[in-house]
Amino acid sequence: MLNAFKTAFALCIAFIIYFLVTQVSHLSIDTSLKDLAPQFANDADTRFAVDHVSTSLEKRFVLLAEGKQATNAVLTLSKQINALDNVQVAPDSSQVLERVLAFYKPYRFHLLSEAQRQQLQGNTPNLQTLIANEAHQKIFQITASPRLLNFDEDPLGWQSDFLLSRLSGLSQSSATTTNTLQTHYVVFNLQAEKPSLPSQQSLLKSINQVIADTQKEFDVSIKRSGVFFFATEAASQSKSEISFITSISMVAVFTLLVLIFRNIGPVILPFISIALGVSFAMAVTHSVFGAIHVLTIVFGASLIGVVIDYSLHFFYHKSSELSSHKNHRHLLNALLLSLTTSLIGYAALSMSDLSALKKVALFSCCGLFMAWLSVVCLGDYMTKNMRAPRQQLLHAFVSTLSQPLKAFSAKTAAATFFGLVLCGAGIALLKPPTSDDPRLFFNASDSLLAQEAYVSTRISDFEPGRYILLKSTPDRSLQDISNEFLQTIDRQTDLKPEHFVSLLNWVPSRSSQQANYNLLESIYLPNGAIEQLLSKLGADNAIALALRKSYHNAKSQSLDLATTAKAFETILPPLWLEHNNQEMAFILIRKGTDTRQLHSIAEQVPGLDYMNTLAAATSVLKEQRQSASTLLLLAYLLVAGLLVFRFKRLSAIWMISIPIASTSILLIGFFLTGNTLNLFHTMALFLVLGLGMDYSIFVKEMRENVSITHQSIFLSAITSLLSFGLLAVSSIPVVSAFGITLLIGNLSNLIGAFIYSEQLSYYEQ
Amino acid sequence: MKQYCFSLLAQIREAIQIGIVFSLSLVASTALSQTNHPVSALDSLPKHCHFSAKFDQKKTLKSLPVPLKSTGKMFFSCHAGLIWETQTPIQESLILTRSEYQFKQQAESPKSTRLEVLDSIESRFLSRLLIGLMSADKHYIEQTFNTSSFSTTEVSLTPKDSFIQKAIKEIQITHHFSPEKLSISIHHTDGTLVNIDTHHVTVLQDQDTHMQQCLDTGSPEQHCLALFDPAKMAILLNENSGN
């Protein structure tokens, strides 16, 4: 058996070396916030569409300037930030307009607004004269819409009006100027696909510098909006916390071990096991997922506390004066059983739908396994000629702490246990207050949140995080679905078609385009509206002749969504996309639209999904929390089964009383303090189970040497608390929730282990 | 989801309308030049609080060789705003106020029976801009334009703002003293040229009855009411449209 472990150990070492040699230069730390959000869409196509759009939006950020010289400030911002690496200013309004006009010009004979279509379809007498008179009136009006096309291309101004109606339909807000205050903004696009954290931080630093300089130079206020700012802030915060937690944890554990073991030698194995465990975990996680998420590393840092347990138990028992061959066998059995129960606890995290937690699960299991192999394979070599640890000191300390617990008679212990379990179960059944808000994942600064909200009110006209997704089917095009949706909307009292905007507004169906083309023929005919207008203005009829020719040449032109989306790809987020031969399009919802009916409307129209990302994410997190609670019960059952199988006695189930009691104490504590439970509290309870089982297994397996066992458990609990406990001070809400749960849970485990040990000794005597 | 780019597109509409408004605002501003000894054409703009004037406008579109000629009259009150009335070849009145409400009335249109409220951001913006220029606010003009005077009778204005530059390339103002005449040429970026000549400028005395002054210039009562009590007019129009 040991040979098999040694072979596995050698293979893992080889893999680490291979990873270090080939991949270390490509090591990628993922900071995407999307990774922290649950997958709220069940089908793959919807997920693809949502990911596609959100990836595009995550690359955009906006800087909004206000002040007397906001325009010039924005010009400077654009120029200076554009000069930075990996960021590019989005096309400005004139460039966008040029592209839109150039794209639409060949199709202009196929486009009509609803009002223009109705006018041409009507039976108005002298329709052509009426149209010519209206155009004549309009050309002099000072409030007439601006002409986007030259007079000789669009004398009536109809195509110009069509384009303007679409532009104004998409946005009513824009930069504004008053006598004293200007408001202008500029959009930037990030170029790098997956920028490293240092490059993100460097870019942010440069942007901050440009903003500060510009604010000073032009005396303007500049506000920012974009995922980039939140992601970089979160990543930087995580990184600094990793450094803090790891450093404090390492120093504290190192000092403790040197103090106990009296020389530096015994400290080597724990740190080798940690180094190998974390290296192997990183290598596997990076190889499987292509990157390591910062959250994985934050949680990974907490592994130190668990990984070190194996070497501590190993050292403490091996270096004991009472160490024997029998003890060694028991020790290996205890280590193996401990690993198995911990793996069950950690592996349960992989059942979450959260990508980040899956990575944590893989990282943790791999780290634990490799650390365990290191201890088992290298332990014997490292403990040769080792001095006995300061058992007297630790013994005195542990004895003092555990003395009050000896007062627990069997009956008192059982009554306390059942009392706790009853209270805990009662609270669980009463459904304690919970929180499933996905915003718990982020701890954005108030300043960033305020700026984001402010910029959103100034330049965004659409509901954030709410949209409608259309998906074509073999027998229904996107236009068909869109038309059905708009007809349904028309029947609602509180909703209007103009509340909804999509790329489909820009591209009439093929049949509509053909109908428009046919309707427009009359205005280009001899004595049609165009000839009459030119006559009224006293202009040369050559313009009418040239237009008639252009109209006939454009007969075969037809605008489609794919071409439009392609033409707009540098201007717009991907509001249309094709995936697996299915077309999909997003409909944006104007701010202030009553969205309550949209869910039921989406159910009525096939091929239509109403997406409310916040509500959906909250709902999925709730499902995950409830599912995790069920999985926790399952994990307890599996561990109980494993214990019965291992010890061939039903009474072995008592071993799980330690984590059960700890979990009950946590539930009671949260209930009494009014804390709301979230998914991450539940996830931490898996580790409470794993750690509690470690202690009970060592109490059971190593009961022949109770004092040594108590000391090793105490030592390992202290090291675990040093790392897990530090997570409680994290400013990231979910990490803090994780840490607090483990801090209280593991302290309870320690106390429970001592009580269990007393009861075990009592019954065996 | 934010549609930043489309918001930018909407700016274009605004920018083009700015060009049109400049053709009005500068007519009025320069029409106020009454002094015979200006330091420069810009300095010659007097700050009269109430005045009326007539205007001739000639617009030349890039691809239309025929000039588009129109005429009309205007009334300005520094307290309230401006009534701009095109009389030939079309009839259209604009009432641009210092409040958040702006109004329009078109004749020869099915909607000509009453005023319409212009409630777009653009119209509010244009109104603020126009009234600022009508007031001959030198500080405002110098903040918005780079000015260069070739002589005491000619001045050239180029927008400082890149946003306005997208619509207007240059504005040239020529001031003739005898007889009193102002010529304004607005060169649009798209090649459109607007020439405006002002004449018959009448400076009105600042009286308590501004409403009567407005009526005396021949403006309809409804227009004057809209100019001096825009909020009430907006409510009235809203109630009528509800009925």
PDB file of C-alpha atoms in Angstrom, chain A residues 231-448:
ATOM      1  CA  ALA A 231     -13.226  43.776 -11.036  1.00  0.00           C
ATOM      2  CA  THR A 232      -9.852  45.414 -10.572  1.00  0.00           C
ATOM      3  CA  GLU A 233     -10.824  46.729  -7.155  1.00  0.00           C
ATOM      4  CA  ALA A 234     -12.116  43.287  -6.106  1.00  0.00           C
ATOM      5  CA  ALA A 235      -9.004  41.576  -7.434  1.00  0.00           C
ATOM      6  CA  SER A 236      -6.660  44.018  -5.734  1.00  0.00           C
ATOM      7  CA  GLN A 237      -8.587  43.671  -2.500  1.00  0.00           C
ATOM      8  CA  SER A 238      -8.466  39.869  -2.717  1.00  0.00           C
ATOM      9  CA  LYS A 239      -4.774  39.939  -3.480  1.00  0.00           C
ATOM     10  CA  SER A 240      -3.922  42.147  -0.529  1.00  0.00           C
ATOM     11  CA  GLU A 241      -6.060  39.965   1.709  1.00  0.00           C
ATOM     12  CA  ILE A 242      -4.363  36.849   0.427  1.00  0.00           C
ATOM     13  CA  SER A 243      -0.999  38.352   1.291  1.00  0.00           C
ATOM     14  CA  PHE A 244      -2.247  39.392   4.717  1.00  0.00           C
ATOM     15  CA  ILE A 245      -3.966  36.116   5.600  1.00  0.00           C
ATOM     16  CA  THR A 246      -1.135  33.978   4.246  1.00  0.00           C
ATOM     17  CA  SER A 247       1.612  35.990   5.885  1.00  0.00           C
ATOM     18  CA  ILE A 248      -0.005  36.192   9.307  1.00  0.00           C
ATOM     19  CA  SER A 249      -1.048  32.568   9.142  1.00  0.00           C
ATOM     20  CA  MET A 250       2.406  31.352   8.096  1.00  0.00           C
ATOM     21  CA  VAL A 251       4.238  33.401  10.711  1.00  0.00           C
ATOM     22  CA  ALA A 252       1.863  32.376  13.481  1.00  0.00           C
ATOM     23  CA  VAL A 253       1.946  28.710  12.588  1.00  0.00           C
ATOM     24  CA  PHE A 254       5.727  28.728  12.122  1.00  0.00           C
ATOM     25  CA  THR A 255       6.259  30.368  15.518  1.00  0.00           C
ATOM     26  CA  LEU A 256       3.897  27.959  17.201  1.00  0.00           C
ATOM     27  CA  LEU A 257       5.596  24.906  15.711  1.00  0.00           C
ATOM     28  CA  VAL A 258       9.109  26.065  16.540  1.00  0.00           C
ATOM     29  CA  LEU A 259       7.935  26.777  20.061  1.00  0.00           C
ATOM     30  CA  ILE A 260       6.423  23.331  20.458  1.00  0.00           C
ATOM     31  CA  PHE A 261       8.987  21.237  18.600  1.00  0.00           C
ATOM     32  CA  ARG A 262      11.999  23.204  19.872  1.00  0.00           C
ATOM     33  CA  ASN A 263      13.878  23.212  16.582  1.00  0.00           C
ATOM     34  CA  ILE A 264      13.282  24.096  12.999  1.00  0.00           C
ATOM     35  CA  GLY A 265      13.545  20.550  11.646  1.00  0.00           C
ATOM     36  CA  PRO A 266       9.961  19.445  12.350  1.00  0.00           C
ATOM     37  CA  VAL A 267       8.660  22.581  10.740  1.00  0.00           C
ATOM     38  CA  ILE A 268      10.069  21.513   7.404  1.00  0.00           C
ATOM     39  CA  LEU A 269       7.615  18.697   6.720  1.00  0.00           C
ATOM     40  CA  PRO A 270       4.459  20.750   7.321  1.00  0.00           C
ATOM     41  CA  PHE A 271       5.753  23.437   5.034  1.00  0.00           C
ATOM     42  CA  ILE A 272       6.890  20.939   2.409  1.00  0.00           C
ATOM     43  CA  SER A 273       3.456  19.345   2.535  1.00  0.00           C
ATOM     44  CA  ILE A 274       1.818  22.774   2.226  1.00  0.00           C
ATOM     45  CA  ALA A 275       4.078  23.821  -0.640  1.00  0.00           C
ATOM     46  CA  LEU A 276       3.547  20.559  -2.525  1.00  0.00           C
ATOM     47  CA  GLY A 277      -0.180  20.504  -1.756  1.00  0.00           C
ATOM     48  CA  VAL A 278      -0.766  24.064  -2.949  1.00  0.00           C
ATOM     49  CA  SER A 279       1.532  23.630  -5.988  1.00  0.00           C
ATOM     50  CA  PHE A 280      -0.239  20.460  -7.043  1.00  0.00           C
ATOM     51  CA  ALA A 281      -3.639  22.073  -6.462  1.00  0.00           C
ATOM     52  CA  MET A 282      -2.672  25.083  -8.571  1.00  0.00           C
ATOM     53  CA  ALA A 283      -1.230  22.907 -11.341  1.00  0.00           C
ATOM     54  CA  VAL A 284      -4.346  20.743 -11.583  1.00  0.00           C
ATOM     55  CA  THR A 285      -6.813  23.639 -11.281  1.00  0.00           C
ATOM     56  CA  HIS A 286      -4.957  25.713 -13.849  1.00  0.00           C
ATOM     57  CA  SER A 287      -4.708  22.757 -16.231  1.00  0.00           C
ATOM     58  CA  VAL A 288      -8.411  21.950 -15.935  1.00  0.00           C
ATOM     59  CA  PHE A 289      -9.869  25.489 -15.998  1.00  0.00           C
ATOM     60  CA  GLY A 290      -7.122  27.383 -17.858  1.00  0.00           C
ATOM     61  CA  ALA A 291      -6.858  29.923 -15.030  1.00  0.00           C
ATOM     62  CA  ILE A 292      -7.157  30.196 -11.279  1.00  0.00           C
ATOM     63  CA  HIS A 293      -9.762  32.478  -9.833  1.00  0.00           C
ATOM     64  CA  VAL A 294      -8.681  34.844  -7.068  1.00  0.00           C
ATOM     65  CA  LEU A 295     -11.443  33.499  -4.864  1.00  0.00           C
ATOM     66  CA  THR A 296      -9.987  30.014  -5.288  1.00  0.00           C
ATOM     67  CA  ILE A 297      -6.694  31.315  -3.975  1.00  0.00           C
ATOM     68  CA  VAL A 298      -8.361  33.119  -1.062  1.00  0.00           C
ATOM     69  CA  PHE A 299     -10.077  29.912  -0.003  1.00  0.00           C
ATOM     70  CA  GLY A 300      -6.983  27.924  -0.944  1.00  0.00           C
ATOM     71  CA  ALA A 301      -5.025  29.912   1.627  1.00  0.00           C
ATOM     72  CA  SER A 302      -7.311  28.441   4.252  1.00  0.00           C
ATOM     73  CA  LEU A 303      -6.101  25.002   3.192  1.00  0.00           C
ATOM     74  CA  ILE A 304      -2.963  25.644   5.157  1.00  0.00           C
ATOM     75  CA  GLY A 305      -4.835  24.959   8.348  1.00  0.00           C
ATOM     76  CA  VAL A 306      -6.074  21.590   7.167  1.00  0.00           C
ATOM     77  CA  VAL A 307      -2.981  20.457   5.299  1.00  0.00           C
ATOM     78  CA  ILE A 308      -0.780  21.063   8.279  1.00  0.00           C
ATOM     79  CA  ASP A 309      -2.968  18.793  10.432  1.00  0.00           C
ATOM     80  CA  TYR A 310      -1.624  15.665   8.782  1.00  0.00           C
ATOM     81  CA  SER A 311       2.008  16.461   9.406  1.00  0.00           C
ATOM     82  CA  LEU A 312       1.284  17.673  12.919  1.00  0.00           C
ATOM     83  CA  HIS A 313      -0.501  14.497  13.909  1.00  0.00           C
ATOM     84  CA  PHE A 314       2.188  12.501  12.220  1.00  0.00           C
ATOM     85  CA  PHE A 315       5.042  14.322  13.951  1.00  0.00           C
ATOM     86  CA  TYR A 316       3.436  14.525  17.299  1.00  0.00           C
ATOM     87  CA  HIS A 317       2.637  10.851  17.466  1.00  0.00           C
ATOM     88  CA  LYS A 318       5.840   9.665  15.777  1.00  0.00           C
ATOM     89  CA  SER A 319       8.053  11.737  18.026  1.00  0.00           C
ATOM     90  CA  SER A 320       6.198  10.600  21.098  1.00  0.00           C
ATOM     91  CA  GLU A 321       8.226   8.514  23.528  1.00  0.00           C
ATOM     92  CA  LEU A 322       5.429   5.997  23.473  1.00  0.00           C
ATOM     93  CA  SER A 323       5.531   5.572  19.717  1.00  0.00           C
ATOM     94  CA  SER A 324       5.372   1.996  18.550  1.00  0.00           C
ATOM     95  CA  HIS A 325       4.760  -0.025  15.410  1.00  0.00           C
ATOM     96  CA  LYS A 326       1.133  -0.502  16.476  1.00  0.00           C
ATOM     97  CA  ASN A 327       0.750   3.185  17.018  1.00  0.00           C
ATOM     98  CA  HIS A 328       2.190   3.842  13.578  1.00  0.00           C
ATOM     99  CA  ARG A 329      -0.404   1.584  12.000  1.00  0.00           C
ATOM    100  CA  HIS A 330      -3.177   3.351  13.883  1.00  0.00           C
ATOM    101  CA  LEU A 331      -1.731   6.661  12.859  1.00  0.00           C
ATOM    102  CA  LEU A 332      -1.777   5.740   9.158  1.00  0.00           C
ATOM    103  CA  ASN A 333      -5.334   4.444   9.488  1.00  0.00           C
ATOM    104  CA  ALA A 334      -6.412   7.646  11.198  1.00  0.00           C
ATOM    105  CA  LEU A 335      -4.719   9.754   8.538  1.00  0.00           C
ATOM    106  CA  LEU A 336      -6.374   7.799   5.730  1.00  0.00           C
ATOM    107  CA  LEU A 337      -9.796   7.996   7.336  1.00  0.00           C
ATOM    108  CA  SER A 338      -9.295  11.668   8.062  1.00  0.00           C
ATOM    109  CA  LEU A 339      -8.360  12.335   4.445  1.00  0.00           C
ATOM    110  CA  THR A 340     -11.395  10.402   3.226  1.00  0.00           C
ATOM    111  CA  THR A 341     -13.863  12.322   5.372  1.00  0.00           C
ATOM    112  CA  SER A 342     -12.267  15.677   4.478  1.00  0.00           C
ATOM    113  CA  LEU A 343     -12.401  14.807   0.792  1.00  0.00           C
ATOM    114  CA  ILE A 344     -16.091  14.019   1.153  1.00  0.00           C
ATOM    115  CA  GLY A 345     -16.604  17.433   2.760  1.00  0.00           C
ATOM    116  CA  TYR A 346     -14.608  19.366   0.169  1.00  0.00           C
ATOM    117  CA  ALA A 347     -15.885  17.373  -2.804  1.00  0.00           C
ATOM    118  CA  ALA A 348     -19.443  18.306  -1.888  1.00  0.00           C
ATOM    119  CA  LEU A 349     -18.567  21.888  -2.850  1.00  0.00           C
ATOM    120  CA  SER A 350     -18.185  20.730  -6.431  1.00  0.00           C
ATOM    121  CA  MET A 351     -21.903  20.017  -6.536  1.00  0.00           C
ATOM    122  CA  SER A 352     -22.512  23.768  -6.521  1.00  0.00           C
ATOM    123  CA  ASP A 353     -23.389  25.419  -9.821  1.00  0.00           C
ATOM    124  CA  LEU A 354     -21.005  28.232  -9.005  1.00  0.00           C
ATOM    125  CA  SER A 355     -17.964  27.944 -11.187  1.00  0.00           C
ATOM    126  CA  ALA A 356     -15.773  29.512  -8.507  1.00  0.00           C
ATOM    127  CA  LEU A 357     -16.830  26.943  -5.901  1.00  0.00           C
ATOM    128  CA  LYS A 358     -16.158  24.077  -8.276  1.00  0.00           C
ATOM    129  CA  LYS A 359     -12.642  25.396  -8.640  1.00  0.00           C
ATOM    130  CA  VAL A 360     -12.323  25.690  -4.868  1.00  0.00           C
ATOM    131  CA  ALA A 361     -13.492  22.080  -4.541  1.00  0.00           C
ATOM    132  CA  LEU A 362     -10.945  20.806  -7.051  1.00  0.00           C
ATOM    133  CA  PHE A 363      -8.189  22.978  -5.602  1.00  0.00           C
ATOM    134  CA  SER A 364      -8.929  21.822  -2.059  1.00  0.00           C
ATOM    135  CA  CYS A 365      -9.245  18.115  -2.818  1.00  0.00           C
ATOM    136  CA  CYS A 366      -6.028  18.087  -4.870  1.00  0.00           C
ATOM    137  CA  GLY A 367      -4.177  20.093  -2.222  1.00  0.00           C
ATOM    138  CA  LEU A 368      -5.356  17.824   0.573  1.00  0.00           C
ATOM    139  CA  PHE A 369      -4.486  14.665  -1.328  1.00  0.00           C
ATOM    140  CA  MET A 370      -0.986  15.832  -2.244  1.00  0.00           C
ATOM    141  CA  ALA A 371      -0.267  17.127   1.263  1.00  0.00           C
ATOM    142  CA  TRP A 372      -1.425  13.819   2.684  1.00  0.00           C
ATOM    143  CA  LEU A 373       0.822  11.904   0.263  1.00  0.00           C
ATOM    144  CA  SER A 374       3.760  14.134   1.266  1.00  0.00           C
ATOM    145  CA  VAL A 375       3.272  13.358   4.939  1.00  0.00           C
ATOM    146  CA  VAL A 376       2.796   9.649   4.427  1.00  0.00           C
ATOM    147  CA  CYS A 377       5.721   9.279   2.000  1.00  0.00           C
ATOM    148  CA  LEU A 378       8.218  11.677   3.547  1.00  0.00           C
ATOM    149  CA  GLY A 379       7.187  11.509   7.191  1.00  0.00           C
ATOM    150  CA  ASP A 380       9.426   8.610   8.154  1.00  0.00           C
ATOM    151  CA  TYR A 381      12.521  10.263   6.698  1.00  0.00           C
ATOM    152  CA  MET A 382      11.801  13.547   8.425  1.00  0.00           C
ATOM    153  CA  THR A 383      11.187  12.125  11.907  1.00  0.00           C
ATOM    154  CA  LYS A 384      14.481  10.253  12.195  1.00  0.00           C
ATOM    155  CA  ASN A 385      16.572  11.420  15.154  1.00  0.00           C
ATOM    156  CA  MET A 386      13.963  14.014  16.044  1.00  0.00           C
ATOM    157  CA  ARG A 387      13.815  15.526  19.497  1.00  0.00           C
ATOM    158  CA  ALA A 388      10.654  15.003  21.498  1.00  0.00           C
ATOM    159  CA  PRO A 389       8.357  18.021  21.415  1.00  0.00           C
ATOM    160  CA  ARG A 390       7.544  20.136  24.460  1.00  0.00           C
ATOM    161  CA  GLN A 391       4.851  17.774  25.538  1.00  0.00           C
ATOM    162  CA  GLN A 392       4.967  18.934  29.148  1.00  0.00           C
ATOM    163  CA  LEU A 393       4.128  22.465  28.168  1.00  0.00           C
ATOM    164  CA  LEU A 394       1.362  21.494  25.798  1.00  0.00           C
ATOM    165  CA  HIS A 395       0.095  18.836  28.176  1.00  0.00           C
ATOM    166  CA  ALA A 396      -0.254  21.364  30.979  1.00  0.00           C
ATOM    167  CA  PHE A 397      -2.016  23.773  28.668  1.00  0.00           C
ATOM    168  CA  VAL A 398      -4.434  21.204  27.255  1.00  0.00           C
ATOM    169  CA  SER A 399      -5.125  19.742  30.702  1.00  0.00           C
ATOM    170  CA  THR A 400      -6.058  23.132  32.071  1.00  0.00           C
ATOM    171  CA  LEU A 401      -8.364  23.795  29.152  1.00  0.00           C
ATOM    172  CA  SER A 402      -9.995  20.389  29.180  1.00  0.00           C
ATOM    173  CA  GLN A 403     -10.322  20.180  32.970  1.00  0.00           C
ATOM    174  CA  PRO A 404     -13.759  21.826  33.135  1.00  0.00           C
ATOM    175  CA  LEU A 405     -14.970  19.422  30.456  1.00  0.00           C
ATOM    176  CA  LYS A 406     -14.281  16.454  32.688  1.00  0.00           C
ATOM    177  CA  ALA A 407     -17.245  17.532  34.747  1.00  0.00           C
ATOM    178  CA  PHE A 408     -19.395  16.352  31.872  1.00  0.00           C
ATOM    179  CA  SER A 409     -20.845  13.037  32.909  1.00  0.00           C
ATOM    180  CA  ALA A 410     -22.131  10.740  30.222  1.00  0.00           C
ATOM    181  CA  LYS A 411     -25.659  11.845  30.948  1.00  0.00           C
ATOM    182  CA  THR A 412     -24.782  15.530  30.932  1.00  0.00           C
ATOM    183  CA  ALA A 413     -22.851  15.138  27.693  1.00  0.00           C
ATOM    184  CA  ALA A 414     -25.716  13.236  26.074  1.00  0.00           C
ATOM    185  CA  ALA A 415     -28.289  15.729  27.365  1.00  0.00           C
ATOM    186  CA  THR A 416     -26.216  18.657  26.137  1.00  0.00           C
ATOM    187  CA  PHE A 417     -25.718  17.012  22.762  1.00  0.00           C
ATOM    188  CA  PHE A 418     -29.383  16.193  22.279  1.00  0.00           C
ATOM    189  CA  GLY A 419     -30.377  19.608  23.583  1.00  0.00           C
ATOM    190  CA  LEU A 420     -28.155  21.293  21.045  1.00  0.00           C
ATOM    191  CA  VAL A 421     -29.346  19.045  18.235  1.00  0.00           C
ATOM    192  CA  LEU A 422     -32.984  19.656  19.102  1.00  0.00           C
ATOM    193  CA  CYS A 423     -32.497  23.415  19.213  1.00  0.00           C
ATOM    194  CA  GLY A 424     -30.461  23.372  15.999  1.00  0.00           C
ATOM    195  CA  ALA A 425     -33.011  21.173  14.218  1.00  0.00           C
ATOM    196  CA  GLY A 426     -35.824  23.343  15.535  1.00  0.00           C
ATOM    197  CA  ILE A 427     -34.182  26.487  14.174  1.00  0.00           C
ATOM    198  CA  ALA A 428     -33.499  24.768  10.853  1.00  0.00           C
ATOM    199  CA  LEU A 429     -37.130  23.710  10.607  1.00  0.00           C
ATOM    200  CA  LEU A 430     -38.335  27.193  11.555  1.00  0.00           C
ATOM    201  CA  LYS A 431     -36.429  28.496   8.534  1.00  0.00           C
ATOM    202  CA  PRO A 432     -34.026  31.064  10.003  1.00  0.00           C
ATOM    203  CA  PRO A 433     -33.543  34.398   8.179  1.00  0.00           C
ATOM    204  CA  THR A 434     -31.537  33.905   5.002  1.00  0.00           C
ATOM    205  CA  SER A 435     -29.988  36.143   2.385  1.00  0.00           C
ATOM    206  CA  ASP A 436     -29.475  35.043  -1.198  1.00  0.00           C
ATOM    207  CA  ASP A 437     -28.610  38.397  -2.733  1.00  0.00           C
ATOM    208  CA  PRO A 438     -25.780  37.870  -5.244  1.00  0.00           C
ATOM    209  CA  ARG A 439     -24.433  41.322  -4.393  1.00  0.00           C
ATOM    210  CA  LEU A 440     -23.044  39.619  -1.280  1.00  0.00           C
ATOM    211  CA  PHE A 441     -20.288  38.404  -3.572  1.00  0.00           C
ATOM    212  CA  PHE A 442     -18.943  41.885  -4.046  1.00  0.00           C
ATOM    213  CA  ASN A 443     -17.774  44.443  -1.605  1.00  0.00           C
ATOM    214  CA  ALA A 444     -17.503  47.412  -3.897  1.00  0.00           C
ATOM    215  CA  SER A 445     -16.552  50.726  -2.379  1.00  0.00           C
ATOM    216  CA  ASP A 446     -19.366  53.191  -1.752  1.00  0.00           C
ATOM    217  CA  SER A 447     -17.637  55.689  -4.013  1.00  0.00           C
ATOM    218  CA  LEU A 448     -17.581  53.316  -6.992  1.00  0.00           C
TER     219      LEU A 448
END
